[in-house]
PDB file of C-alpha atoms in Angstrom:
ATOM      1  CA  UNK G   1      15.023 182.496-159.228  1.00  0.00           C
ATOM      2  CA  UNK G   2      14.544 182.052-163.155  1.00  0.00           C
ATOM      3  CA  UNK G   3      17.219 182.422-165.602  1.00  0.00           C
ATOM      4  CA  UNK G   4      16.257 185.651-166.537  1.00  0.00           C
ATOM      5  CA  UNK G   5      16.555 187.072-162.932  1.00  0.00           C
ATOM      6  CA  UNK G   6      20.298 185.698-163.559  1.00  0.00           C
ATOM      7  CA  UNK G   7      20.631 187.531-167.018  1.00  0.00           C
ATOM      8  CA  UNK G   8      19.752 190.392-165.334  1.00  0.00           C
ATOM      9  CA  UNK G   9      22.105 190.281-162.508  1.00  0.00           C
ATOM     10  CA  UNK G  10      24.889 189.410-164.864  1.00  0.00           C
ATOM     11  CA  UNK G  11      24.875 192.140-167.121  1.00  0.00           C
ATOM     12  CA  UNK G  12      27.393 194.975-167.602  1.00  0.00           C
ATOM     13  CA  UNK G  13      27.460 197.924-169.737  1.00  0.00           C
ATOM     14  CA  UNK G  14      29.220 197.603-173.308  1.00  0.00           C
ATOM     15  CA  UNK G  15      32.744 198.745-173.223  1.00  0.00           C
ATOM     16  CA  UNK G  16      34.747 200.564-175.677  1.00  0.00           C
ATOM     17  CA  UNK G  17      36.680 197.905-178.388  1.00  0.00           C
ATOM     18  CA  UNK G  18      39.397 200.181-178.751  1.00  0.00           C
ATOM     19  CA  UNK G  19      39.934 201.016-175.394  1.00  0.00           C
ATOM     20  CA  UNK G  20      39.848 197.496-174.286  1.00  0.00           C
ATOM     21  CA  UNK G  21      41.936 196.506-177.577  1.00  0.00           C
ATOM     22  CA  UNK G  22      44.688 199.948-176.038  1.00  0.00           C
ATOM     23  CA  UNK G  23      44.347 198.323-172.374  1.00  0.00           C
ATOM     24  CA  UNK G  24      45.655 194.443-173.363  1.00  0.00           C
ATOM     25  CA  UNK G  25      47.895 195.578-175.964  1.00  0.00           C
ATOM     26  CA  UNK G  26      49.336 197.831-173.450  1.00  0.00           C
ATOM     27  CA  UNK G  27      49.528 194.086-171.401  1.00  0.00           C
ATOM     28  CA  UNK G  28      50.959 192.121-174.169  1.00  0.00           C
ATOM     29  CA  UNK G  29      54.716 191.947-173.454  1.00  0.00           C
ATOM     30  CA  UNK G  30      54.202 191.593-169.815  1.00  0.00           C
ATOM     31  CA  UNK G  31      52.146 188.869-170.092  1.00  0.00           C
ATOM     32  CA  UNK G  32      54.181 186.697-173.161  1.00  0.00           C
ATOM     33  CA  UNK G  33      56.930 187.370-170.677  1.00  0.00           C
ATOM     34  CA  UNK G  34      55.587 185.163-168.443  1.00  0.00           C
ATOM     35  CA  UNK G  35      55.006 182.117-171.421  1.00  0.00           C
ATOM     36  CA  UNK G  36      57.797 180.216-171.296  1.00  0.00           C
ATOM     37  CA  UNK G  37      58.738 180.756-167.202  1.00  0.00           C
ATOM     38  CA  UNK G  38      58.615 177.613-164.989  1.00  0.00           C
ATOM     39  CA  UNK G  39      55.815 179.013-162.872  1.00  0.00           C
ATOM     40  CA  UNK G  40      53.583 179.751-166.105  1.00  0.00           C
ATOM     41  CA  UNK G  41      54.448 176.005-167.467  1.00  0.00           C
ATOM     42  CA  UNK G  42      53.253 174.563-163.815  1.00  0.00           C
ATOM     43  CA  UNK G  43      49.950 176.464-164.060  1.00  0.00           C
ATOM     44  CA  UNK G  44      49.363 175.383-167.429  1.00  0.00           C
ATOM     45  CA  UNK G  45      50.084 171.552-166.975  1.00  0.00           C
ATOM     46  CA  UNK G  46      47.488 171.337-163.898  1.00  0.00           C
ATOM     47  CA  UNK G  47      44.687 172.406-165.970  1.00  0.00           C
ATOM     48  CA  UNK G  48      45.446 170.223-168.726  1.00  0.00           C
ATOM     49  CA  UNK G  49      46.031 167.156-166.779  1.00  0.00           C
ATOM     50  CA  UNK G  50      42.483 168.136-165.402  1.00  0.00           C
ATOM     51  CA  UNK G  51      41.043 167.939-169.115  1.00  0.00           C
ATOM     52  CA  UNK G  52      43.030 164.983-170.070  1.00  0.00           C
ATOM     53  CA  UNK G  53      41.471 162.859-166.925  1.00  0.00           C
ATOM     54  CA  UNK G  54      38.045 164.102-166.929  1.00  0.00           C
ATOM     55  CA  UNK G  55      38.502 163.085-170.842  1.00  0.00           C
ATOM     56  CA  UNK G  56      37.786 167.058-172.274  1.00  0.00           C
ATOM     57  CA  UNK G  57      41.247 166.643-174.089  1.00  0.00           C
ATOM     58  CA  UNK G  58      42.799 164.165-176.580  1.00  0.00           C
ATOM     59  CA  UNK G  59      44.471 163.647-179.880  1.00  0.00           C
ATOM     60  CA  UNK G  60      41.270 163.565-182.400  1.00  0.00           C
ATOM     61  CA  UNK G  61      40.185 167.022-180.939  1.00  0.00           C
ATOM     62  CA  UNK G  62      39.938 170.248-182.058  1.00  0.00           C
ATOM     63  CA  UNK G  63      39.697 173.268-179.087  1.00  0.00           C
ATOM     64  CA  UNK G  64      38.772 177.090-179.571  1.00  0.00           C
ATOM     65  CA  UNK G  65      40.855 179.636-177.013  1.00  0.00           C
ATOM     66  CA  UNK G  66      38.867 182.245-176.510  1.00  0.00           C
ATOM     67  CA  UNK G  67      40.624 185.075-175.142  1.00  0.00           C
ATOM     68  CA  UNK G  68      44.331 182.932-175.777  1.00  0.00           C
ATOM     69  CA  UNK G  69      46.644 185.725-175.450  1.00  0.00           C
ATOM     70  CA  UNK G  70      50.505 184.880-176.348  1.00  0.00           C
ATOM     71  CA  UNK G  71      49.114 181.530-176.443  1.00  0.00           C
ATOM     72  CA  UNK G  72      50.486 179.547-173.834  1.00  0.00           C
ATOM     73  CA  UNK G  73      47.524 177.320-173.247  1.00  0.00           C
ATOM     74  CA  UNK G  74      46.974 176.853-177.447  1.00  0.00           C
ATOM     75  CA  UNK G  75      50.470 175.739-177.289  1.00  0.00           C
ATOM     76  CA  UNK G  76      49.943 173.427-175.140  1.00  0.00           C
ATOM     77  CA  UNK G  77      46.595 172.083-176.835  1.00  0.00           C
ATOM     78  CA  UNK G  78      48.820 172.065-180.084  1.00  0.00           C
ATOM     79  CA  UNK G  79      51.020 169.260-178.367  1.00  0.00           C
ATOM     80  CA  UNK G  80      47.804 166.894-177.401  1.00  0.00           C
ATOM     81  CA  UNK G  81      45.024 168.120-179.776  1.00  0.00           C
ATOM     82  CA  UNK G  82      44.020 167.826-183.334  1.00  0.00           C
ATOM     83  CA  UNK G  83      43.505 171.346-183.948  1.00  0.00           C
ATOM     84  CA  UNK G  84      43.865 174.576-181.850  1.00  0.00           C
ATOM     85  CA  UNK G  85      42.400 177.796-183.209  1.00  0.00           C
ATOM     86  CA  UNK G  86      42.822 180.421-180.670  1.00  0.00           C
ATOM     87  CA  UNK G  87      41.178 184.200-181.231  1.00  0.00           C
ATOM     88  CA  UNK G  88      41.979 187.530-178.942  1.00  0.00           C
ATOM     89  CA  UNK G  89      40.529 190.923-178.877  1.00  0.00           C
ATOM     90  CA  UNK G  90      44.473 192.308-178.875  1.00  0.00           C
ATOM     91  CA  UNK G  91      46.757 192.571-181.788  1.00  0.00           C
ATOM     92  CA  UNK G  92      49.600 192.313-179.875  1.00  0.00           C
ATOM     93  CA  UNK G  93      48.292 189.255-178.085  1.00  0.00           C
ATOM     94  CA  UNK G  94      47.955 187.656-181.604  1.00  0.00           C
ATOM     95  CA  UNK G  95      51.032 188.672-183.197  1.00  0.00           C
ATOM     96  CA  UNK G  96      53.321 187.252-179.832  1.00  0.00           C
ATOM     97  CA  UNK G  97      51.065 183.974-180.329  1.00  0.00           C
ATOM     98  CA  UNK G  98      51.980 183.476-183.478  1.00  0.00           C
ATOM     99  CA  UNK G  99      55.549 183.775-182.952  1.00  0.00           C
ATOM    100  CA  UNK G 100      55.275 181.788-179.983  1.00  0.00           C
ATOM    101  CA  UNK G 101      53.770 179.066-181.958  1.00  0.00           C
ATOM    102  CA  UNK G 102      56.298 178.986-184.314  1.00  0.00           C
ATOM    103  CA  UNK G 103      59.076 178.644-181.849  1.00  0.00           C
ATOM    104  CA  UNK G 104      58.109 175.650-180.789  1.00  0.00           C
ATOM    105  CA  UNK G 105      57.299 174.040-184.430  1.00  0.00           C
ATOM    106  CA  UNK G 106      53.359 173.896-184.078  1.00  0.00           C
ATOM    107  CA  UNK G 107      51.559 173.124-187.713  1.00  0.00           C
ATOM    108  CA  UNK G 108      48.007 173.015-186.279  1.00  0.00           C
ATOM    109  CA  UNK G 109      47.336 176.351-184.621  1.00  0.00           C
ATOM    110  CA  UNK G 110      45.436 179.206-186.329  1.00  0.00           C
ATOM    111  CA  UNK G 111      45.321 182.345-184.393  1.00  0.00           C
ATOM    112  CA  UNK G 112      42.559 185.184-185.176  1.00  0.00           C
ATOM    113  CA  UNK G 113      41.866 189.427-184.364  1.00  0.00           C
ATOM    114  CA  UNK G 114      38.078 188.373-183.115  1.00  0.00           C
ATOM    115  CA  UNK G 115      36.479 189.726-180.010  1.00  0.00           C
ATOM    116  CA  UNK G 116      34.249 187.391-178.410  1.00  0.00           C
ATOM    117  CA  UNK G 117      31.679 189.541-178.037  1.00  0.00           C
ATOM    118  CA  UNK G 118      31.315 190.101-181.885  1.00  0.00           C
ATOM    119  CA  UNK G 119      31.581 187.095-182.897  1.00  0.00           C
ATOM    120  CA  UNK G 120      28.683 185.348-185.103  1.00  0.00           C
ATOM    121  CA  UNK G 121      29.552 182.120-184.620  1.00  0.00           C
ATOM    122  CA  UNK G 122      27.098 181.222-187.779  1.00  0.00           C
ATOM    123  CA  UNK G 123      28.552 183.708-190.174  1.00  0.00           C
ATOM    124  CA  UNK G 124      31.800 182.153-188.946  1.00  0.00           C
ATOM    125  CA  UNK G 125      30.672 178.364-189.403  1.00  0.00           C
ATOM    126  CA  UNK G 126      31.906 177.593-185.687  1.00  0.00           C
ATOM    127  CA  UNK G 127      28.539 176.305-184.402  1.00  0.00           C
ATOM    128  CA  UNK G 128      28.781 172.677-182.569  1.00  0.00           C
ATOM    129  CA  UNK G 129      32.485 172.843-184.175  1.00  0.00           C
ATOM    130  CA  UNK G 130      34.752 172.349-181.415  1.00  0.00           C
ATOM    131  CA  UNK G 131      35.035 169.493-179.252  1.00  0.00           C
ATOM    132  CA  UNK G 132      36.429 171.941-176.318  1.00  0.00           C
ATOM    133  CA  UNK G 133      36.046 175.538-176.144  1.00  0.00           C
ATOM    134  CA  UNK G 134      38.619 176.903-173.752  1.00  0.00           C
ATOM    135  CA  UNK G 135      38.865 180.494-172.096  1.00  0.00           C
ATOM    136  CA  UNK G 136      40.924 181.064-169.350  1.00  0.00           C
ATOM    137  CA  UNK G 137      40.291 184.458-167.126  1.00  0.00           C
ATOM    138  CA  UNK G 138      38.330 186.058-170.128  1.00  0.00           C
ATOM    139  CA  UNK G 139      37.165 189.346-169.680  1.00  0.00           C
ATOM    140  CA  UNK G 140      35.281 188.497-172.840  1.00  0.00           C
ATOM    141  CA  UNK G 141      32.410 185.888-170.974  1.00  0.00           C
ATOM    142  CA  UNK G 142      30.984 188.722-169.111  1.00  0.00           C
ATOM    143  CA  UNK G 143      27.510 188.250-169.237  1.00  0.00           C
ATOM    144  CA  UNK G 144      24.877 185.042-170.221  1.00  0.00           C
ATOM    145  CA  UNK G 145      24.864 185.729-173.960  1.00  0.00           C
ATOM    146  CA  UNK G 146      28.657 185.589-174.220  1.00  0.00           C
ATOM    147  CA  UNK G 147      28.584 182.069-171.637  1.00  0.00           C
ATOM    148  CA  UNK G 148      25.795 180.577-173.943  1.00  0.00           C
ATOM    149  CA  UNK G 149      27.904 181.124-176.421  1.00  0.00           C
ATOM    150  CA  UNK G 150      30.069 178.524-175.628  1.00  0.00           C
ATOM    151  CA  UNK G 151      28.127 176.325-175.059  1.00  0.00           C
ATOM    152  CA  UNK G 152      26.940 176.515-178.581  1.00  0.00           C
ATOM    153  CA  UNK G 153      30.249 176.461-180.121  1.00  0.00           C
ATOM    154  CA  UNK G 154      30.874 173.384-178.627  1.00  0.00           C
ATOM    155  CA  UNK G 155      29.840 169.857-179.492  1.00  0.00           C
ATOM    156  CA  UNK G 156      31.686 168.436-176.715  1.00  0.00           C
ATOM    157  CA  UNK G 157      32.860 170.050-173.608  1.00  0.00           C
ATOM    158  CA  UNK G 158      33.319 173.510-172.045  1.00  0.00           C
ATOM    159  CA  UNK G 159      35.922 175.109-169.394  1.00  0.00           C
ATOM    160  CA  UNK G 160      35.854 178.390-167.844  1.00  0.00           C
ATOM    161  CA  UNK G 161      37.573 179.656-165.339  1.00  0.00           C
ATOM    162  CA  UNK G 162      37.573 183.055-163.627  1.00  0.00           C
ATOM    163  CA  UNK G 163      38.202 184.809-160.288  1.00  0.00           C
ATOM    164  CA  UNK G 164      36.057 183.819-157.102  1.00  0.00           C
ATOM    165  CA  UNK G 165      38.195 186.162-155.530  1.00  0.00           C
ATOM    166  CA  UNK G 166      41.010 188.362-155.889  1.00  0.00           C
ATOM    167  CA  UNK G 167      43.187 191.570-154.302  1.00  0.00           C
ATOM    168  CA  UNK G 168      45.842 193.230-156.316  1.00  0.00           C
ATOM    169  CA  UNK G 169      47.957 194.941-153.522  1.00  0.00           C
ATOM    170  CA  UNK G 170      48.448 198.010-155.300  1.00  0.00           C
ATOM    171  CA  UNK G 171      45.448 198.212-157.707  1.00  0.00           C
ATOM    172  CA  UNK G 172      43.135 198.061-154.584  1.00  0.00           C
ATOM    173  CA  UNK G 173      44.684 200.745-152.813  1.00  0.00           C
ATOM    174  CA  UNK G 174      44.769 202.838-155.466  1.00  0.00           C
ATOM    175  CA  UNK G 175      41.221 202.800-155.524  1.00  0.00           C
ATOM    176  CA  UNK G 176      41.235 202.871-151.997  1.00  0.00           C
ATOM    177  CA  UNK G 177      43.264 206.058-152.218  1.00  0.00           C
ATOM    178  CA  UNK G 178      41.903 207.805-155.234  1.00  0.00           C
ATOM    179  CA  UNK G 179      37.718 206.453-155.084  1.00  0.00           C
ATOM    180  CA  UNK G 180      37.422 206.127-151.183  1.00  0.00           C
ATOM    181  CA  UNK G 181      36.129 202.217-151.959  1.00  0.00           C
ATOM    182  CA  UNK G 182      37.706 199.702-149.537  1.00  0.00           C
ATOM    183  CA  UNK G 183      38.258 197.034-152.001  1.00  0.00           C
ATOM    184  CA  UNK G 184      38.566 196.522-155.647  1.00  0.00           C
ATOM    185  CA  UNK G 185      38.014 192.402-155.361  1.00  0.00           C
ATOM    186  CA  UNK G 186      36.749 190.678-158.402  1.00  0.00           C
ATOM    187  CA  UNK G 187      34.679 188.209-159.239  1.00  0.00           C
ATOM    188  CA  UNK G 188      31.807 188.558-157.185  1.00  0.00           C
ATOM    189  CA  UNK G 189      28.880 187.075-157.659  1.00  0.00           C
ATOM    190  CA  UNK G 190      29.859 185.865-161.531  1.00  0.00           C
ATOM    191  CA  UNK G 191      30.276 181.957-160.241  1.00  0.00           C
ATOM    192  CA  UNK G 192      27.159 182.376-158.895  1.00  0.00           C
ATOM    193  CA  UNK G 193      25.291 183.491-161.673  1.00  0.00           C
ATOM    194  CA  UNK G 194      27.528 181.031-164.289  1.00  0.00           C
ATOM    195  CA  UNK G 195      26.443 178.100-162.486  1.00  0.00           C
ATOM    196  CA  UNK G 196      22.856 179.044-162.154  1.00  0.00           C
ATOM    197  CA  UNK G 197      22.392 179.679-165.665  1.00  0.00           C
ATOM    198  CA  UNK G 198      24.142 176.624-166.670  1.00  0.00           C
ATOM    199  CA  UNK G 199      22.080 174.587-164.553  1.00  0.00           C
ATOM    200  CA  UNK G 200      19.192 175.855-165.893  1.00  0.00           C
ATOM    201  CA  UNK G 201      19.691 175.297-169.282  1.00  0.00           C
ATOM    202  CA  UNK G 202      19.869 171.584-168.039  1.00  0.00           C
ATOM    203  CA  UNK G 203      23.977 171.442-168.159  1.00  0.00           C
ATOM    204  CA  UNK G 204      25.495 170.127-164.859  1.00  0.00           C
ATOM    205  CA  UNK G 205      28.989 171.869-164.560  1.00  0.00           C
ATOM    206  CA  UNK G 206      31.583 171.009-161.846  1.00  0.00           C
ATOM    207  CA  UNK G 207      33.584 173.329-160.263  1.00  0.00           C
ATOM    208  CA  UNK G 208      36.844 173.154-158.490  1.00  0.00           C
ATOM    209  CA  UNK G 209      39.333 176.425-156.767  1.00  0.00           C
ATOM    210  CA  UNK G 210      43.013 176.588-157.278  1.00  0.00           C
ATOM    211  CA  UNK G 211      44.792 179.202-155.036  1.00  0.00           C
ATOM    212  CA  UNK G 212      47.510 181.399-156.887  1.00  0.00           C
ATOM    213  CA  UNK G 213      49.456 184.155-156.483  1.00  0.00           C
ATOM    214  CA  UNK G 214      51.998 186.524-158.866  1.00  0.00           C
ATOM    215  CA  UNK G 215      54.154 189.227-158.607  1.00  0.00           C
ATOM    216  CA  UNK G 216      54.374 192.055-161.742  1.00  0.00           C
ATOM    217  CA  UNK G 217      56.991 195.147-161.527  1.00  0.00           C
ATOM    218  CA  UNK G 218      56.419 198.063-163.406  1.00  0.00           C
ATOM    219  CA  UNK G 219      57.818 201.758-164.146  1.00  0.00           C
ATOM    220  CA  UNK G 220      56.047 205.086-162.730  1.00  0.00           C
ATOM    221  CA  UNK G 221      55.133 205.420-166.077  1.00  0.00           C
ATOM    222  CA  UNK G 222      53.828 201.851-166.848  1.00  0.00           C
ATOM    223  CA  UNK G 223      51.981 201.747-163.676  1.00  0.00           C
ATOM    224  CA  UNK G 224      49.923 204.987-164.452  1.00  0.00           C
ATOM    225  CA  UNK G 225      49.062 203.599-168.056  1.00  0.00           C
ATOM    226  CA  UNK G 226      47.868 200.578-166.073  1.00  0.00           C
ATOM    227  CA  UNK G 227      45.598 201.812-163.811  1.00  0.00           C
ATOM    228  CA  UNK G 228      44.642 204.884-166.073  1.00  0.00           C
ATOM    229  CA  UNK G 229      43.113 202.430-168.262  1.00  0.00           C
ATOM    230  CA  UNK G 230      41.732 199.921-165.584  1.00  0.00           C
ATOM    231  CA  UNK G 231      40.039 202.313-164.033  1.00  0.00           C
ATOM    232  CA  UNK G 232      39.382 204.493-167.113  1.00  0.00           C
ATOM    233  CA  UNK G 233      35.661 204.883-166.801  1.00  0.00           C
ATOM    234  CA  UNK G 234      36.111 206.551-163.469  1.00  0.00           C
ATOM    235  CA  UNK G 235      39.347 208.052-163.981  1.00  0.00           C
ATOM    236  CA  UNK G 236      39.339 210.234-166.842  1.00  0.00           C
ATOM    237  CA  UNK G 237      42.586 212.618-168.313  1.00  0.00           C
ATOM    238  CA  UNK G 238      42.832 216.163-166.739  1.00  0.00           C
ATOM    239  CA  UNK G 239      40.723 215.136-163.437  1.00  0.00           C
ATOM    240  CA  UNK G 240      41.803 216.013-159.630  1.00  0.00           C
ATOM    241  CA  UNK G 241      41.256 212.283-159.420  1.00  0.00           C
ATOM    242  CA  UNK G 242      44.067 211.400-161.823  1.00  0.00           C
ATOM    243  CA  UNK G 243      46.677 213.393-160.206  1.00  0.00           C
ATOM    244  CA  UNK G 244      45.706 211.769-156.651  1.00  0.00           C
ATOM    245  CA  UNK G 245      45.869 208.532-158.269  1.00  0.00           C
ATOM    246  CA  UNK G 246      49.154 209.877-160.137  1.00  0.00           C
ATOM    247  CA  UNK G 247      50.605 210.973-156.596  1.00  0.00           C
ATOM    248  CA  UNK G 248      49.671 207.888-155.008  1.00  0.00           C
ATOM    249  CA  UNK G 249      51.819 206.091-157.026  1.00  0.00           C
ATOM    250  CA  UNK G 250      54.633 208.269-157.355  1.00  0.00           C
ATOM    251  CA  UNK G 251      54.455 207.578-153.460  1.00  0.00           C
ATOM    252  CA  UNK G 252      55.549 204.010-153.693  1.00  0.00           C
ATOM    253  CA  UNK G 253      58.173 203.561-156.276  1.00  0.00           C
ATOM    254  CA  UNK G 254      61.538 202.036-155.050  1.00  0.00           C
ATOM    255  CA  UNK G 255      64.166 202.306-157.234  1.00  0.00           C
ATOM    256  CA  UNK G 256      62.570 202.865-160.276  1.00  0.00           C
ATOM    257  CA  UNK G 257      60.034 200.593-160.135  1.00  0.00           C
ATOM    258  CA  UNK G 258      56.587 199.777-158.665  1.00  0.00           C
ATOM    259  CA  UNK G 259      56.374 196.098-157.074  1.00  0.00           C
ATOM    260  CA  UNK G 260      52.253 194.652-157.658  1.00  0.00           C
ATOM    261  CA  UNK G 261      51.313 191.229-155.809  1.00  0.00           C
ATOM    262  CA  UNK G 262      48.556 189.306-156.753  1.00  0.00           C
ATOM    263  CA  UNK G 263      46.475 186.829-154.796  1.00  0.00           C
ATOM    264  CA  UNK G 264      43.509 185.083-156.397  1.00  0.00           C
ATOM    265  CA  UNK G 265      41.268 182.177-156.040  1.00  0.00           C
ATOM    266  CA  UNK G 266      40.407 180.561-159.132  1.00  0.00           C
ATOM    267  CA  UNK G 267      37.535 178.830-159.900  1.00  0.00           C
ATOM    268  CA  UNK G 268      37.741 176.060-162.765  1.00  0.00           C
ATOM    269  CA  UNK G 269      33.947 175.509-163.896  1.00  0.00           C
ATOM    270  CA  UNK G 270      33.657 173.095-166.976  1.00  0.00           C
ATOM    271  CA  UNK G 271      30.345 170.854-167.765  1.00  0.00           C
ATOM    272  CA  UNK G 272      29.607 168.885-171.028  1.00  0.00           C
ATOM    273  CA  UNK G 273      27.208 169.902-173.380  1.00  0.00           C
ATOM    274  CA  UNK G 274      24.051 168.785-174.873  1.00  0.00           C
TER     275      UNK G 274
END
């Protein structure tokens, strides 16, 4: 197959800004609380030991964040980089990064409202500027414009990583329940199509799995909003579907609250560029 057999396959329809913008702001607190936890500084430590030995991360460097959130991997790029400028498609995700930033003293962070998918990197003058661009489980690299991207704001070394497989306990049963589909997995075929394109633009990225698993509570109320706007392109206000998928949940809270577990495989992909 030719790379544009692979652009083809890895293509998905343009999404609404604001709606994506509602969905992650709607995220925000839940996932800044997570920041400063023990289990969120253990995560974030393996992957940067990983940069710092394959030598993708030092003290004369300057790394882009796409998709940073509250910022807990710019933070730690602030402690062992030159330069961290991290960029969100969520307010919210900006505004807790920049207080999070502050709380622990950081001088050399710069944190921007830019969707990824908008982004002129020319206009911006971020071509070949950073020595790593960085996004971790973007939503935002979902498709071969948006990886090449990357690869041209960089004039050192890339990382990606995303899911090579996941199940959400309650997410998938939701749409088992409401949509009659047996499984909501994701990731798919996207490592597939990531490294094929990257090989055949003559990169040669390595790849490497981390298995991981979370747990998230929510309200009734916070659980609909959730899923409402996961699954909003199928699930629209009014519908008979919304109320199953309202009734499903209202099935399964205990005490106030509905308990999500999370079990992914991660794939870390990163190559150097030309």
């Amino acid at each position: 197959m030719e790379i544009i057999d692979f652009n083809k396959l890895w293509s998905q329809s343009s999404e609404d800004v604001s709606k994506i913008q509602d969905y992650w702001d709607m995220r925000a607190e839940e996932f800044n609380d997570d920041v400063f936890t023990k289990e969120g500084n253990q995560r974030n430590s393996t992957i940067i030991d990983l940069l710092i030995s394959k030598g993708m991360l030092n003290e004369d460097m300057e790394v882009l964040d796409i998709g940073c959130g509250p910022g807990k991997y710019s933070m730690e790029f602030s402690r062992k980089a030159k330069k961290v400028t991290g960029i969100d498609i969520s307010p919210k995700m900006i505004s807790f990064a920049k207080e999070n930033s502050k709380k622990i003293g950081a001088t050399n962070t710069d944190f921007m409202l830019i969707p990824w998918g908008q982004l002129d990197l020319d206009k911006q003058k971020w071509t070949k500027k950073y020595d790593l661009v960085f996004a971790s489980t973007c939503p935002g690299i979902n498709n071969s414009e948006n990886l090449m991207k990357m690869v041209k704001a960089s004039k050192g070394y890339c990382f990606l990583s995303c899911f090579a497989n996941r199940t959400d306990k309650i997410k998938d049963e939701f749409n088992r329940v409401v949509f009659g589909q047996s499984t909501n997995s994701r990731g798919n075929n996207k490592i597939y199509y990531i490294f094929n394109i990257l090989w055949q633009q003559g990169l040669y990225p390595e790849i490497c799995y981390q298995d991981t698993e979370w747990k998230s509570q929510w309200t009734l109320e916070k659980a609909i909003e959730v899923c409402s706007l996961q699954f909003g392109k199928k699930l629209e206000d009014g519908t008979e579907l919304k109320k199953k998928g309202e009734n499903y949940l209202a099935s399964i809270v205990k005490n106030g609250i509905i308990k999500e577990t999370t079990s992914s495989k991660i794939a870390w992909i990163y190559w150097k560029t030309k």
